[in-house]
């Protein structure tokens, strides 16, 4: 009996121990479960907080990246010029078509360039790749107002150049070319700078001499719709020579013939951009008059090289800068149509008033005295393309001629 009760006690103790052990394990498991649950919740919350912080910081990070980028911004390669060779150059109208290419050339040559522009037809984006460069400055200024800066050379290009632009406000065109030029000549006189005037083949008007050389005095209608520009440039030339004779200012006068190239305004109404736009949009290419009037187009890089070489020469009399490769407007329309592979047809409209009938520069002077001549031919691309001619011909009975 005694033995029996001892055995039962031993068994009870073992069961008790087992139960206590199981209870302990269950407790530990529940504590662990709660702990891991809490941990998960905590981690989840931490993740959410981190996410929120990330979201809040992301724009700041982007801004810092932008700032770092702007500090290490890559500019086009610029030559190093010693102090003695580096010039301080002002380009008025430097944010325009020709001016921006001239800016590129002079910056890459290692000069300090200040562009002055009122952004009438020019655009900041034409020179934005230089903004922030230590050699470059962009000033929003109208040349009709005086300007006081220290420079060694002035390329005076400020003036609307395409007929719709200069006819838009003829009085302003006259003021820009007269008062603006007087202001720049005054500046040149004050600081002893050399000034190059971007004159134009329009000073020859509707010429009776062909091709036009620099000795020809021109045939301009002084009261026609183009007079604000033509006469404005003629008097600008007169002012240059008055300042040269009376005040000893060093002047250079470039008579620029039609120029084309990148950064031309698509909508500025010049014939090349007009035709390209119309051909791309499948609209008729509008030719004013019979299309037999001629023009000669030079590529902008040729012009820029000519301007720089004229500025640095000792030739103070006017010099023609243009490409003598002459074509009729109709030929240009066909060329562009073919290059764009466009199905547009050619539409003839009434002749524009005072539209010059023939235009071709005589560039013997530039060749002889500057050693300059254009190297980009407008027809080289066209002739290459002609080997693969356009197969289609459009028919449109409403129009006079259909190509
Ligand atoms: N592109 C040509 O085929 C051509 C032919 C002959 C002459 N030019 C002459 O070359 C120069 C540049 O012509 P472009 O084709 O580059 O024309 P553009 O219109 O692209 O450039 C002219 C620039 O002058 C600026 N400007 C105009 N009025 C101004 C003012 N009052 N103050 C400050 N800035 C002013 C414009 O905003 C623009 O940036 C012009 O003087 C033009 O007469 C050009």
XYZ file of C-alpha atoms and ligand atoms in Angstrom:
447
model
C 0.000 0.000 0.000
C 2.824 2.303 1.035
C 4.693 1.470 -2.150
C 1.595 2.180 -4.174
C 1.090 5.675 -2.729
C 4.814 6.466 -3.205
C 4.534 5.491 -6.883
C 1.461 7.725 -7.362
C 3.244 10.687 -5.727
C 6.276 10.205 -8.016
C 3.994 10.072 -11.080
C 2.064 13.176 -9.959
C 5.302 15.067 -9.492
C 6.451 14.138 -13.012
C 3.105 15.166 -14.484
C 3.302 18.387 -12.540
C 6.823 19.017 -13.837
C 5.680 18.223 -17.350
C 2.702 20.547 -17.010
C 4.893 23.317 -15.599
C 7.383 22.800 -18.487
C 4.534 22.887 -21.053
C 3.126 26.023 -19.423
C 6.525 27.619 -19.550
C 6.940 26.742 -23.243
C 3.450 28.098 -24.014
C 4.249 31.285 -22.136
C 7.586 31.726 -23.914
C 5.870 31.035 -27.251
C 3.175 33.614 -26.552
C 5.729 36.179 -25.410
C 7.792 35.482 -28.542
C 4.661 35.765 -30.711
C 3.744 39.107 -29.160
C 7.332 40.253 -29.511
C 7.555 39.311 -33.186
C 4.136 40.863 -33.828
C 5.225 44.081 -32.197
C 8.463 43.942 -34.115
C 6.598 43.510 -37.398
C 4.297 46.413 -36.570
C 7.297 48.490 -35.567
C 9.182 47.539 -38.742
C 6.102 48.319 -40.809
C 5.783 51.706 -39.124
C 9.486 52.342 -39.550
C 9.138 51.425 -43.223
C 6.228 53.849 -43.580
C 8.169 56.617 -41.868
C 11.189 55.896 -44.051
C 8.960 55.978 -47.117
C 7.503 59.300 -46.056
C 10.952 60.724 -45.402
C 12.064 59.436 -48.803
C 9.090 61.066 -50.474
C 9.715 64.361 -48.722
C 13.433 64.322 -49.480
C 13.167 63.222 -53.138
C 12.574 66.735 -54.581
C 15.422 68.097 -52.460
C 17.687 65.313 -53.741
C 16.708 66.197 -57.312
C 17.480 69.863 -56.670
C 20.888 68.984 -55.249
C 21.568 66.784 -58.284
C 20.571 69.661 -60.594
C 22.849 72.019 -58.704
C 25.726 69.532 -58.881
C 25.049 69.097 -62.581
C 25.023 72.834 -63.209
C 28.351 73.096 -61.429
C 29.875 70.409 -63.627
C 27.897 71.455 -66.769
C 29.618 70.583 -69.967
C 30.050 73.524 -72.322
C 31.212 73.152 -75.899
C 35.019 73.017 -75.934
C 36.620 76.453 -75.581
C 40.184 77.278 -76.627
C 42.477 78.905 -74.119
C 43.637 82.366 -75.186
C 46.271 84.358 -73.375
C 45.209 87.704 -71.849
C 46.848 89.511 -74.768
C 44.880 87.598 -77.456
C 41.572 87.305 -75.610
C 39.147 90.040 -76.660
C 36.047 91.402 -74.963
C 33.442 91.192 -77.703
C 29.929 92.618 -77.781
C 27.385 91.054 -80.151
C 24.153 93.027 -80.482
C 21.346 90.766 -81.695
C 23.469 87.844 -80.493
C 20.444 85.723 -79.547
C 19.185 85.732 -83.144
C 19.895 83.323 -85.970
C 23.254 84.666 -87.237
C 24.262 86.214 -83.885
C 23.995 82.940 -81.985
C 26.269 81.137 -84.477
C 28.731 84.016 -84.238
C 28.563 83.717 -80.439
C 29.416 80.009 -80.707
C 32.419 80.682 -82.935
C 33.849 83.509 -80.792
C 33.254 81.618 -77.527
C 34.909 78.487 -78.892
C 37.817 80.617 -80.094
C 38.328 81.606 -76.438
C 37.046 85.205 -76.347
C 34.833 86.894 -73.750
C 31.435 87.431 -75.340
C 28.615 89.706 -74.209
C 25.327 89.223 -76.030
C 22.889 92.123 -75.996
C 19.397 91.402 -77.278
C 15.838 92.606 -76.705
C 14.476 89.191 -77.808
C 12.207 90.691 -80.458
C 13.054 87.892 -82.878
C 15.923 86.271 -80.957
C 15.537 83.514 -78.362
C 17.382 82.810 -75.126
C 17.540 79.129 -76.054
C 19.791 79.991 -79.034
C 22.602 80.800 -76.587
C 21.466 78.893 -73.473
C 24.315 76.385 -73.854
C 26.707 79.191 -72.802
C 24.733 80.536 -69.852
C 26.862 80.241 -66.709
C 30.165 80.075 -68.622
C 32.728 82.454 -67.163
C 33.449 83.998 -70.602
C 29.794 84.615 -71.436
C 27.223 87.230 -70.511
C 23.671 87.755 -71.771
C 22.050 91.184 -71.354
C 18.392 91.892 -72.076
C 18.700 95.357 -73.594
C 17.263 97.364 -76.472
C 20.004 99.047 -78.540
C 17.723 102.056 -79.036
C 18.745 102.860 -75.441
C 22.400 103.750 -74.733
C 24.658 101.029 -73.368
C 27.737 101.528 -71.221
C 30.163 98.602 -71.162
C 33.856 98.085 -71.820
C 34.625 96.111 -74.973
C 37.286 95.746 -77.684
C 35.060 94.773 -80.621
C 31.374 95.246 -81.442
C 29.495 93.077 -83.927
C 26.349 95.148 -84.479
C 23.687 92.724 -85.708
C 20.619 93.945 -83.819
C 17.794 94.426 -86.326
C 14.868 92.342 -87.474
C 15.947 90.712 -90.730
C 12.977 89.040 -92.367
C 10.369 91.089 -94.272
C 7.366 90.227 -92.036
C 9.430 91.051 -88.953
C 10.830 94.348 -90.159
C 7.515 95.415 -91.701
C 5.624 94.543 -88.486
C 6.733 97.814 -86.881
C 8.529 99.936 -89.506
C 9.151 102.814 -87.075
C 10.854 100.491 -84.589
C 12.917 98.981 -87.437
C 14.040 102.499 -88.393
C 14.826 103.393 -84.768
C 16.829 100.175 -84.280
C 18.879 100.771 -87.405
C 19.385 104.501 -86.875
C 19.325 105.321 -83.140
C 20.568 101.814 -82.303
C 23.520 102.159 -84.685
C 24.295 105.684 -83.390
C 24.345 104.302 -79.832
C 26.723 101.504 -80.789
C 28.997 103.876 -82.722
C 28.974 106.198 -79.701
C 29.996 103.279 -77.503
C 32.732 102.297 -79.992
C 34.039 105.866 -79.939
C 33.986 106.089 -76.126
C 35.827 102.799 -75.485
C 37.974 102.772 -78.640
C 36.357 99.578 -79.959
C 36.157 98.461 -83.576
C 32.579 98.105 -84.884
C 31.355 95.746 -87.586
C 27.932 96.576 -89.026
C 25.793 93.697 -90.311
C 24.511 95.481 -93.399
C 22.612 93.750 -96.151
C 22.346 93.115 -99.867
C 19.039 95.005 -99.549
C 21.074 98.225 -99.803
C 21.231 97.359 -103.531
C 17.405 97.283 -103.616
C 16.021 95.864 -106.861
C 19.387 96.006 -108.634
C 20.002 97.084 -112.213
C 23.528 95.694 -112.035
C 24.187 91.995 -111.987
C 25.941 90.484 -110.072
C 26.091 93.200 -107.424
C 29.522 94.490 -106.501
C 30.345 96.857 -103.657
C 30.687 99.894 -105.946
C 27.057 99.706 -107.031
C 24.953 102.386 -105.262
C 21.700 100.500 -105.455
C 18.154 100.972 -106.665
C 15.928 101.396 -103.619
C 12.387 102.705 -103.389
C 12.668 105.075 -100.398
C 8.947 105.009 -99.632
C 8.090 101.357 -100.382
C 7.120 98.765 -97.751
C 10.728 97.487 -97.479
C 12.231 100.976 -97.130
C 12.285 100.925 -93.296
C 14.852 98.137 -93.517
C 16.677 98.975 -96.771
C 16.997 102.688 -96.029
C 17.623 101.972 -92.336
C 20.657 99.870 -93.289
C 21.804 102.407 -95.886
C 21.800 105.216 -93.345
C 23.464 102.896 -90.803
C 26.330 102.490 -93.287
C 26.430 106.293 -93.746
C 26.673 106.720 -89.961
C 29.578 104.259 -89.770
C 31.589 106.256 -92.303
C 30.686 109.579 -90.647
C 32.024 108.249 -87.319
C 35.097 106.898 -89.081
C 35.869 110.201 -90.815
C 34.907 112.564 -88.013
C 35.800 110.573 -84.894
C 38.340 108.055 -86.151
C 36.200 105.041 -85.155
C 37.378 101.834 -86.829
C 34.459 100.410 -88.805
C 33.837 97.296 -90.892
C 30.742 96.893 -93.070
C 29.546 93.460 -94.182
C 26.870 93.431 -96.875
C 25.250 90.118 -96.090
C 23.332 88.202 -98.747
C 20.587 85.650 -97.992
C 21.724 83.161 -95.406
C 20.198 79.939 -94.127
C 20.924 77.314 -91.483
C 19.891 75.937 -88.106
C 18.083 78.248 -85.631
C 16.321 80.170 -88.397
C 12.834 80.959 -87.243
C 10.445 78.561 -88.925
C 7.770 81.243 -89.064
C 9.792 84.316 -89.891
C 8.616 84.439 -93.480
C 11.980 84.000 -95.223
C 11.788 81.921 -98.331
C 13.887 78.905 -97.200
C 12.086 78.443 -93.877
C 8.722 79.071 -95.582
C 9.295 76.378 -98.194
C 10.648 73.845 -95.664
C 7.698 74.382 -93.321
C 5.150 74.181 -96.122
C 6.782 71.052 -97.574
C 6.876 69.340 -94.160
C 3.233 70.193 -93.497
C 2.161 69.018 -96.954
C 0.884 72.518 -97.765
C 1.421 74.270 -101.111
C 4.811 75.965 -101.497
C 3.901 79.612 -102.106
C 5.869 81.362 -104.833
C 5.260 85.089 -105.290
C 5.237 86.175 -108.936
C 6.463 83.855 -111.667
C 9.212 82.333 -109.536
C 11.832 83.401 -112.067
C 13.339 85.942 -109.632
C 16.714 84.714 -108.416
C 18.403 84.422 -105.031
C 21.726 83.039 -103.834
C 21.863 81.411 -100.387
C 24.894 80.967 -98.220
C 25.213 78.624 -95.269
C 25.508 80.332 -91.897
C 28.926 78.851 -91.028
C 30.395 80.461 -94.166
C 28.919 83.826 -93.196
C 30.253 83.603 -89.626
C 33.764 82.857 -90.893
C 33.479 85.827 -93.274
C 32.312 88.182 -90.498
C 35.178 87.216 -88.191
C 37.756 87.506 -90.910
C 36.395 90.921 -91.999
C 36.386 92.195 -88.407
C 40.043 91.227 -88.011
C 41.116 92.604 -91.372
C 42.152 96.140 -92.229
C 39.383 96.652 -94.799
C 37.111 99.501 -93.790
C 35.084 99.748 -97.015
C 31.946 97.565 -97.481
C 32.449 93.898 -98.363
C 29.863 91.521 -99.838
C 29.478 88.214 -98.001
C 27.326 85.708 -99.830
C 27.297 82.589 -101.938
C 27.221 83.382 -105.674
C 25.420 80.122 -106.495
C 22.293 81.644 -108.037
C 18.947 79.887 -108.467
C 15.429 80.926 -109.304
C 12.898 80.837 -106.499
C 11.103 78.128 -108.430
C 14.243 75.972 -108.470
C 14.550 76.444 -104.713
C 10.955 75.360 -104.240
C 11.611 72.209 -106.260
C 14.860 71.478 -104.426
C 13.242 71.762 -101.008
C 10.235 69.746 -102.069
C 12.524 67.006 -103.260
C 14.822 67.100 -100.202
C 11.859 66.930 -97.824
C 10.270 64.202 -100.024
C 7.046 66.174 -99.922
C 3.899 65.762 -101.980
C 3.157 69.502 -101.727
C 2.538 71.357 -104.918
C 3.764 74.803 -105.876
C 1.263 77.644 -105.673
C 1.792 80.960 -107.441
C 0.626 84.136 -105.692
C 0.723 87.778 -106.879
C 4.183 89.336 -106.935
C 5.261 91.117 -103.711
C 5.877 94.881 -104.013
C 9.532 95.897 -104.578
C 10.644 92.254 -104.559
C 14.163 92.253 -106.095
C 14.232 90.337 -109.384
C 17.889 89.266 -109.367
C 20.249 88.822 -106.490
C 23.772 87.442 -106.700
C 26.812 88.715 -104.864
C 30.022 89.591 -106.587
C 32.454 88.291 -103.963
C 35.742 89.023 -105.743
C 36.631 91.645 -103.130
C 36.164 89.236 -100.196
C 38.128 86.556 -102.069
C 40.983 88.871 -102.929
C 41.300 90.876 -99.694
C 40.120 88.387 -97.067
C 40.943 85.115 -98.784
C 37.332 84.204 -97.975
C 34.814 82.301 -100.045
C 31.890 80.041 -99.144
C 32.687 76.347 -98.846
C 29.175 74.933 -98.314
C 27.266 74.425 -101.545
C 23.497 74.400 -101.385
C 23.225 72.050 -104.349
C 25.619 69.348 -103.126
C 22.895 67.780 -100.930
C 20.361 68.242 -103.665
C 22.430 66.581 -106.390
C 23.107 63.635 -104.069
C 19.400 63.368 -103.412
C 18.507 63.717 -107.098
C 19.996 60.280 -107.758
C 16.953 59.059 -105.785
C 14.279 61.280 -107.307
C 10.746 61.652 -106.010
C 8.488 59.254 -107.872
C 5.175 61.041 -107.269
C 3.595 63.912 -109.111
C 0.518 65.638 -107.681
C -2.329 66.907 -109.757
C -4.354 69.903 -108.638
C -6.453 71.691 -111.210
C -6.938 74.814 -108.997
C -3.288 75.740 -109.163
C -1.331 77.182 -112.030
C 1.549 74.737 -111.843
C 1.670 71.362 -110.220
C 4.924 69.519 -109.579
N 19.939 86.199 -92.252
C 20.086 86.828 -93.379
O 19.838 86.248 -94.444
C 20.598 88.252 -93.395
C 20.824 88.863 -94.639
C 21.282 90.164 -94.657
C 21.535 90.835 -93.486
N 21.314 90.233 -92.287
C 21.577 91.015 -91.075
O 22.190 90.212 -90.077
C 21.685 90.561 -88.801
C 21.161 89.318 -88.091
O 20.107 88.759 -88.845
P 19.408 87.387 -88.422
O 19.071 86.666 -89.665
O 20.191 86.691 -87.394
O 18.036 87.935 -87.826
P 17.342 87.596 -86.431
O 16.018 88.268 -86.456
O 17.371 86.137 -86.182
O 18.307 88.316 -85.396
C 18.250 89.675 -85.093
C 18.442 89.825 -83.600
O 18.402 91.213 -83.240
C 17.582 91.361 -82.095
N 17.056 92.726 -82.074
C 16.186 93.297 -82.934
N 15.954 94.575 -82.571
C 16.710 94.810 -81.478
C 16.888 95.926 -80.637
N 16.244 97.087 -80.868
N 17.730 95.824 -79.573
C 18.369 94.660 -79.319
N 18.228 93.562 -80.076
C 17.407 93.643 -81.147
C 16.518 90.306 -82.257
O 15.847 89.993 -81.063
C 17.342 89.147 -82.801
O 17.910 88.390 -81.770
C 20.632 91.632 -89.015
O 21.196 92.899 -88.788
C 20.263 91.498 -90.460
O 19.850 92.726 -91.007
C 20.841 88.949 -92.220
